[in-house]
C-alpha cells in the first residue's frame, strides 16, 4: 500500500508518462542490462562450445586422413586409386596430396 506522500507523488507524475509508452526506471534498466548481459554471455559460451566441437571434428577427420595415408605408404599403394586401382596422376596428387582416388573416381 502506498504511503500518503507516495500516492501524492504518483498522482502528480501520472500525467507525465505518455499513454502507450512504458515508464522506465534505473532499476528496470539495470535488470534489463543484467539479463541482456547474462544472455549475451550464454550465447557467447554456446558459440565457443560449438566452435570447439567443430574444430575437434575437423582435427579428428584430419587425423583419420593422415592415418589412412600412412597406411597406404606402409602398404605401398600410394598413388593408386582405392576404387579402380589406376595410377593417380601427379597433378591430382600435387593438388590433393592425401588423395586415395583418381580424378575420375573422385569426381
mmCIF file with all atom_site columns, C-alpha atoms in Angstrom:
data_model
loop_
_atom_site.group_PDB
_atom_site.id
_atom_site.type_symbol
_atom_site.label_atom_id
_atom_site.label_alt_id
_atom_site.label_comp_id
_atom_site.label_asym_id
_atom_site.label_entity_id
_atom_site.label_seq_id
_atom_site.pdbx_PDB_ins_code
_atom_site.Cartn_x
_atom_site.Cartn_y
_atom_site.Cartn_z
_atom_site.occupancy
_atom_site.B_iso_or_equiv
_atom_site.pdbx_formal_charge
_atom_site.auth_seq_id
_atom_site.auth_comp_id
_atom_site.auth_asym_id
_atom_site.auth_atom_id
_atom_site.pdbx_PDB_model_num
ATOM 1   C CA . UNK A 1 1   ? 0.000  0.000   0.000   1.00 0.00 ? 1   UNK A CA 1
ATOM 2   C CA . UNK A 1 2   ? 1.272  3.458   -0.859  1.00 0.00 ? 2   UNK A CA 1
ATOM 3   C CA . UNK A 1 3   ? 2.034  5.917   1.872   1.00 0.00 ? 3   UNK A CA 1
ATOM 4   C CA . UNK A 1 4   ? 0.201  9.225   1.528   1.00 0.00 ? 4   UNK A CA 1
ATOM 5   C CA . UNK A 1 5   ? 3.233  11.093  0.195   1.00 0.00 ? 5   UNK A CA 1
ATOM 6   C CA . UNK A 1 6   ? 3.938  8.307   -2.325  1.00 0.00 ? 6   UNK A CA 1
ATOM 7   C CA . UNK A 1 7   ? 0.360  8.426   -3.565  1.00 0.00 ? 7   UNK A CA 1
ATOM 8   C CA . UNK A 1 8   ? 0.530  12.208  -3.906  1.00 0.00 ? 8   UNK A CA 1
ATOM 9   C CA . UNK A 1 9   ? 3.811  11.970  -5.843  1.00 0.00 ? 9   UNK A CA 1
ATOM 10  C CA . UNK A 1 10  ? 2.374  9.235   -8.059  1.00 0.00 ? 10  UNK A CA 1
ATOM 11  C CA . UNK A 1 11  ? -0.700 11.325  -8.793  1.00 0.00 ? 11  UNK A CA 1
ATOM 12  C CA . UNK A 1 12  ? 1.421  14.366  -9.674  1.00 0.00 ? 12  UNK A CA 1
ATOM 13  C CA . UNK A 1 13  ? 3.633  12.367  -12.056 1.00 0.00 ? 13  UNK A CA 1
ATOM 14  C CA . UNK A 1 14  ? 0.911  10.176  -13.564 1.00 0.00 ? 14  UNK A CA 1
ATOM 15  C CA . UNK A 1 15  ? 0.217  12.538  -16.432 1.00 0.00 ? 15  UNK A CA 1
ATOM 16  C CA . UNK A 1 16  ? 3.905  12.884  -17.341 1.00 0.00 ? 16  UNK A CA 1
ATOM 17  C CA . UNK A 1 17  ? 4.208  9.403   -18.872 1.00 0.00 ? 17  UNK A CA 1
ATOM 18  C CA . UNK A 1 18  ? 2.755  9.378   -22.408 1.00 0.00 ? 18  UNK A CA 1
ATOM 19  C CA . UNK A 1 19  ? -0.011 6.861   -22.990 1.00 0.00 ? 19  UNK A CA 1
ATOM 20  C CA . UNK A 1 20  ? 1.216  3.681   -24.631 1.00 0.00 ? 20  UNK A CA 1
ATOM 21  C CA . UNK A 1 21  ? 4.844  4.183   -23.593 1.00 0.00 ? 21  UNK A CA 1
ATOM 22  C CA . UNK A 1 22  ? 6.252  2.126   -20.758 1.00 0.00 ? 22  UNK A CA 1
ATOM 23  C CA . UNK A 1 23  ? 7.640  4.004   -17.812 1.00 0.00 ? 23  UNK A CA 1
ATOM 24  C CA . UNK A 1 24  ? 11.340 3.268   -17.407 1.00 0.00 ? 24  UNK A CA 1
ATOM 25  C CA . UNK A 1 25  ? 13.484 3.481   -14.351 1.00 0.00 ? 25  UNK A CA 1
ATOM 26  C CA . UNK A 1 26  ? 17.085 2.983   -13.400 1.00 0.00 ? 26  UNK A CA 1
ATOM 27  C CA . UNK A 1 27  ? 16.145 -0.289  -11.696 1.00 0.00 ? 27  UNK A CA 1
ATOM 28  C CA . UNK A 1 28  ? 14.413 -1.570  -14.838 1.00 0.00 ? 28  UNK A CA 1
ATOM 29  C CA . UNK A 1 29  ? 17.438 -0.547  -16.909 1.00 0.00 ? 29  UNK A CA 1
ATOM 30  C CA . UNK A 1 30  ? 19.756 -2.398  -14.513 1.00 0.00 ? 30  UNK A CA 1
ATOM 31  C CA . UNK A 1 31  ? 17.602 -5.533  -14.677 1.00 0.00 ? 31  UNK A CA 1
ATOM 32  C CA . UNK A 1 32  ? 17.382 -5.341  -18.451 1.00 0.00 ? 32  UNK A CA 1
ATOM 33  C CA . UNK A 1 33  ? 21.139 -4.824  -18.701 1.00 0.00 ? 33  UNK A CA 1
ATOM 34  C CA . UNK A 1 34  ? 21.843 -7.711  -16.356 1.00 0.00 ? 34  UNK A CA 1
ATOM 35  C CA . UNK A 1 35  ? 19.530 -10.039 -18.260 1.00 0.00 ? 35  UNK A CA 1
ATOM 36  C CA . UNK A 1 36  ? 20.939 -8.924  -21.609 1.00 0.00 ? 36  UNK A CA 1
ATOM 37  C CA . UNK A 1 37  ? 24.487 -9.393  -20.315 1.00 0.00 ? 37  UNK A CA 1
ATOM 38  C CA . UNK A 1 38  ? 23.656 -12.851 -18.989 1.00 0.00 ? 38  UNK A CA 1
ATOM 39  C CA . UNK A 1 39  ? 22.007 -13.906 -22.249 1.00 0.00 ? 39  UNK A CA 1
ATOM 40  C CA . UNK A 1 40  ? 24.906 -12.494 -24.261 1.00 0.00 ? 40  UNK A CA 1
ATOM 41  C CA . UNK A 1 41  ? 27.383 -14.412 -22.104 1.00 0.00 ? 41  UNK A CA 1
ATOM 42  C CA . UNK A 1 42  ? 25.360 -17.611 -22.502 1.00 0.00 ? 42  UNK A CA 1
ATOM 43  C CA . UNK A 1 43  ? 25.163 -17.168 -26.273 1.00 0.00 ? 43  UNK A CA 1
ATOM 44  C CA . UNK A 1 44  ? 28.903 -16.439 -26.457 1.00 0.00 ? 44  UNK A CA 1
ATOM 45  C CA . UNK A 1 45  ? 29.594 -19.559 -24.388 1.00 0.00 ? 45  UNK A CA 1
ATOM 46  C CA . UNK A 1 46  ? 27.387 -21.681 -26.649 1.00 0.00 ? 46  UNK A CA 1
ATOM 47  C CA . UNK A 1 47  ? 29.111 -20.315 -29.776 1.00 0.00 ? 47  UNK A CA 1
ATOM 48  C CA . UNK A 1 48  ? 32.542 -21.030 -28.274 1.00 0.00 ? 48  UNK A CA 1
ATOM 49  C CA . UNK A 1 49  ? 31.495 -24.593 -27.435 1.00 0.00 ? 49  UNK A CA 1
ATOM 50  C CA . UNK A 1 50  ? 30.125 -25.121 -30.960 1.00 0.00 ? 50  UNK A CA 1
ATOM 51  C CA . UNK A 1 51  ? 33.371 -23.792 -32.450 1.00 0.00 ? 51  UNK A CA 1
ATOM 52  C CA . UNK A 1 52  ? 35.395 -26.139 -30.231 1.00 0.00 ? 52  UNK A CA 1
ATOM 53  C CA . UNK A 1 53  ? 33.236 -29.087 -31.279 1.00 0.00 ? 53  UNK A CA 1
ATOM 54  C CA . UNK A 1 54  ? 33.669 -28.148 -34.939 1.00 0.00 ? 54  UNK A CA 1
ATOM 55  C CA . UNK A 1 55  ? 37.442 -27.805 -34.562 1.00 0.00 ? 55  UNK A CA 1
ATOM 56  C CA . UNK A 1 56  ? 37.629 -31.107 -32.709 1.00 0.00 ? 56  UNK A CA 1
ATOM 57  C CA . UNK A 1 57  ? 35.714 -32.799 -35.512 1.00 0.00 ? 57  UNK A CA 1
ATOM 58  C CA . UNK A 1 58  ? 37.965 -31.231 -38.171 1.00 0.00 ? 58  UNK A CA 1
ATOM 59  C CA . UNK A 1 59  ? 41.085 -32.372 -36.286 1.00 0.00 ? 59  UNK A CA 1
ATOM 60  C CA . UNK A 1 60  ? 39.658 -35.885 -35.936 1.00 0.00 ? 60  UNK A CA 1
ATOM 61  C CA . UNK A 1 61  ? 38.971 -36.029 -39.691 1.00 0.00 ? 61  UNK A CA 1
ATOM 62  C CA . UNK A 1 62  ? 42.458 -34.726 -40.472 1.00 0.00 ? 62  UNK A CA 1
ATOM 63  C CA . UNK A 1 63  ? 43.992 -37.303 -38.120 1.00 0.00 ? 63  UNK A CA 1
ATOM 64  C CA . UNK A 1 64  ? 41.964 -40.055 -39.805 1.00 0.00 ? 64  UNK A CA 1
ATOM 65  C CA . UNK A 1 65  ? 43.133 -38.884 -43.252 1.00 0.00 ? 65  UNK A CA 1
ATOM 66  C CA . UNK A 1 66  ? 46.761 -38.831 -42.097 1.00 0.00 ? 66  UNK A CA 1
ATOM 67  C CA . UNK A 1 67  ? 46.464 -42.304 -40.572 1.00 0.00 ? 67  UNK A CA 1
ATOM 68  C CA . UNK A 1 68  ? 44.947 -43.622 -43.808 1.00 0.00 ? 68  UNK A CA 1
ATOM 69  C CA . UNK A 1 69  ? 47.713 -42.001 -45.880 1.00 0.00 ? 69  UNK A CA 1
ATOM 70  C CA . UNK A 1 70  ? 50.383 -43.540 -43.650 1.00 0.00 ? 70  UNK A CA 1
ATOM 71  C CA . UNK A 1 71  ? 48.703 -46.937 -44.005 1.00 0.00 ? 71  UNK A CA 1
ATOM 72  C CA . UNK A 1 72  ? 48.833 -46.526 -47.825 1.00 0.00 ? 72  UNK A CA 1
ATOM 73  C CA . UNK A 1 73  ? 52.546 -45.681 -47.563 1.00 0.00 ? 73  UNK A CA 1
ATOM 74  C CA . UNK A 1 74  ? 53.140 -48.815 -45.485 1.00 0.00 ? 74  UNK A CA 1
ATOM 75  C CA . UNK A 1 75  ? 51.135 -50.928 -47.950 1.00 0.00 ? 75  UNK A CA 1
ATOM 76  C CA . UNK A 1 76  ? 52.950 -49.444 -50.960 1.00 0.00 ? 76  UNK A CA 1
ATOM 77  C CA . UNK A 1 77  ? 49.691 -48.294 -52.519 1.00 0.00 ? 77  UNK A CA 1
ATOM 78  C CA . UNK A 1 78  ? 50.378 -44.539 -52.510 1.00 0.00 ? 78  UNK A CA 1
ATOM 79  C CA . UNK A 1 79  ? 49.478 -43.053 -55.866 1.00 0.00 ? 79  UNK A CA 1
ATOM 80  C CA . UNK A 1 80  ? 46.960 -45.733 -56.797 1.00 0.00 ? 80  UNK A CA 1
ATOM 81  C CA . UNK A 1 81  ? 43.177 -45.338 -56.717 1.00 0.00 ? 81  UNK A CA 1
ATOM 82  C CA . UNK A 1 82  ? 41.408 -47.274 -53.963 1.00 0.00 ? 82  UNK A CA 1
ATOM 83  C CA . UNK A 1 83  ? 38.414 -47.864 -56.273 1.00 0.00 ? 83  UNK A CA 1
ATOM 84  C CA . UNK A 1 84  ? 39.723 -48.702 -59.744 1.00 0.00 ? 84  UNK A CA 1
ATOM 85  C CA . UNK A 1 85  ? 43.394 -49.351 -58.970 1.00 0.00 ? 85  UNK A CA 1
ATOM 86  C CA . UNK A 1 86  ? 44.621 -46.974 -61.675 1.00 0.00 ? 86  UNK A CA 1
ATOM 87  C CA . UNK A 1 87  ? 47.574 -44.682 -61.069 1.00 0.00 ? 87  UNK A CA 1
ATOM 88  C CA . UNK A 1 88  ? 46.642 -41.258 -59.646 1.00 0.00 ? 88  UNK A CA 1
ATOM 89  C CA . UNK A 1 89  ? 48.145 -38.520 -61.809 1.00 0.00 ? 89  UNK A CA 1
ATOM 90  C CA . UNK A 1 90  ? 50.950 -36.373 -60.438 1.00 0.00 ? 90  UNK A CA 1
ATOM 91  C CA . UNK A 1 91  ? 48.827 -33.261 -60.994 1.00 0.00 ? 91  UNK A CA 1
ATOM 92  C CA . UNK A 1 92  ? 45.979 -34.701 -58.924 1.00 0.00 ? 92  UNK A CA 1
ATOM 93  C CA . UNK A 1 93  ? 48.401 -35.784 -56.181 1.00 0.00 ? 93  UNK A CA 1
ATOM 94  C CA . UNK A 1 94  ? 50.035 -32.328 -56.227 1.00 0.00 ? 94  UNK A CA 1
ATOM 95  C CA . UNK A 1 95  ? 46.630 -30.700 -55.731 1.00 0.00 ? 95  UNK A CA 1
ATOM 96  C CA . UNK A 1 96  ? 45.457 -33.325 -53.211 1.00 0.00 ? 96  UNK A CA 1
ATOM 97  C CA . UNK A 1 97  ? 48.478 -34.940 -51.527 1.00 0.00 ? 97  UNK A CA 1
ATOM 98  C CA . UNK A 1 98  ? 46.339 -37.289 -49.441 1.00 0.00 ? 98  UNK A CA 1
ATOM 99  C CA . UNK A 1 99  ? 44.236 -38.410 -52.396 1.00 0.00 ? 99  UNK A CA 1
ATOM 100 C CA . UNK A 1 100 ? 43.227 -42.050 -52.337 1.00 0.00 ? 100 UNK A CA 1
ATOM 101 C CA . UNK A 1 101 ? 41.107 -41.857 -55.504 1.00 0.00 ? 101 UNK A CA 1
ATOM 102 C CA . UNK A 1 102 ? 41.940 -40.888 -59.071 1.00 0.00 ? 102 UNK A CA 1
ATOM 103 C CA . UNK A 1 103 ? 40.248 -37.791 -60.519 1.00 0.00 ? 103 UNK A CA 1
ATOM 104 C CA . UNK A 1 104 ? 37.699 -39.942 -62.415 1.00 0.00 ? 104 UNK A CA 1
ATOM 105 C CA . UNK A 1 105 ? 36.602 -41.901 -59.322 1.00 0.00 ? 105 UNK A CA 1
ATOM 106 C CA . UNK A 1 106 ? 36.717 -38.871 -57.009 1.00 0.00 ? 106 UNK A CA 1
ATOM 107 C CA . UNK A 1 107 ? 34.677 -36.725 -59.359 1.00 0.00 ? 107 UNK A CA 1
#
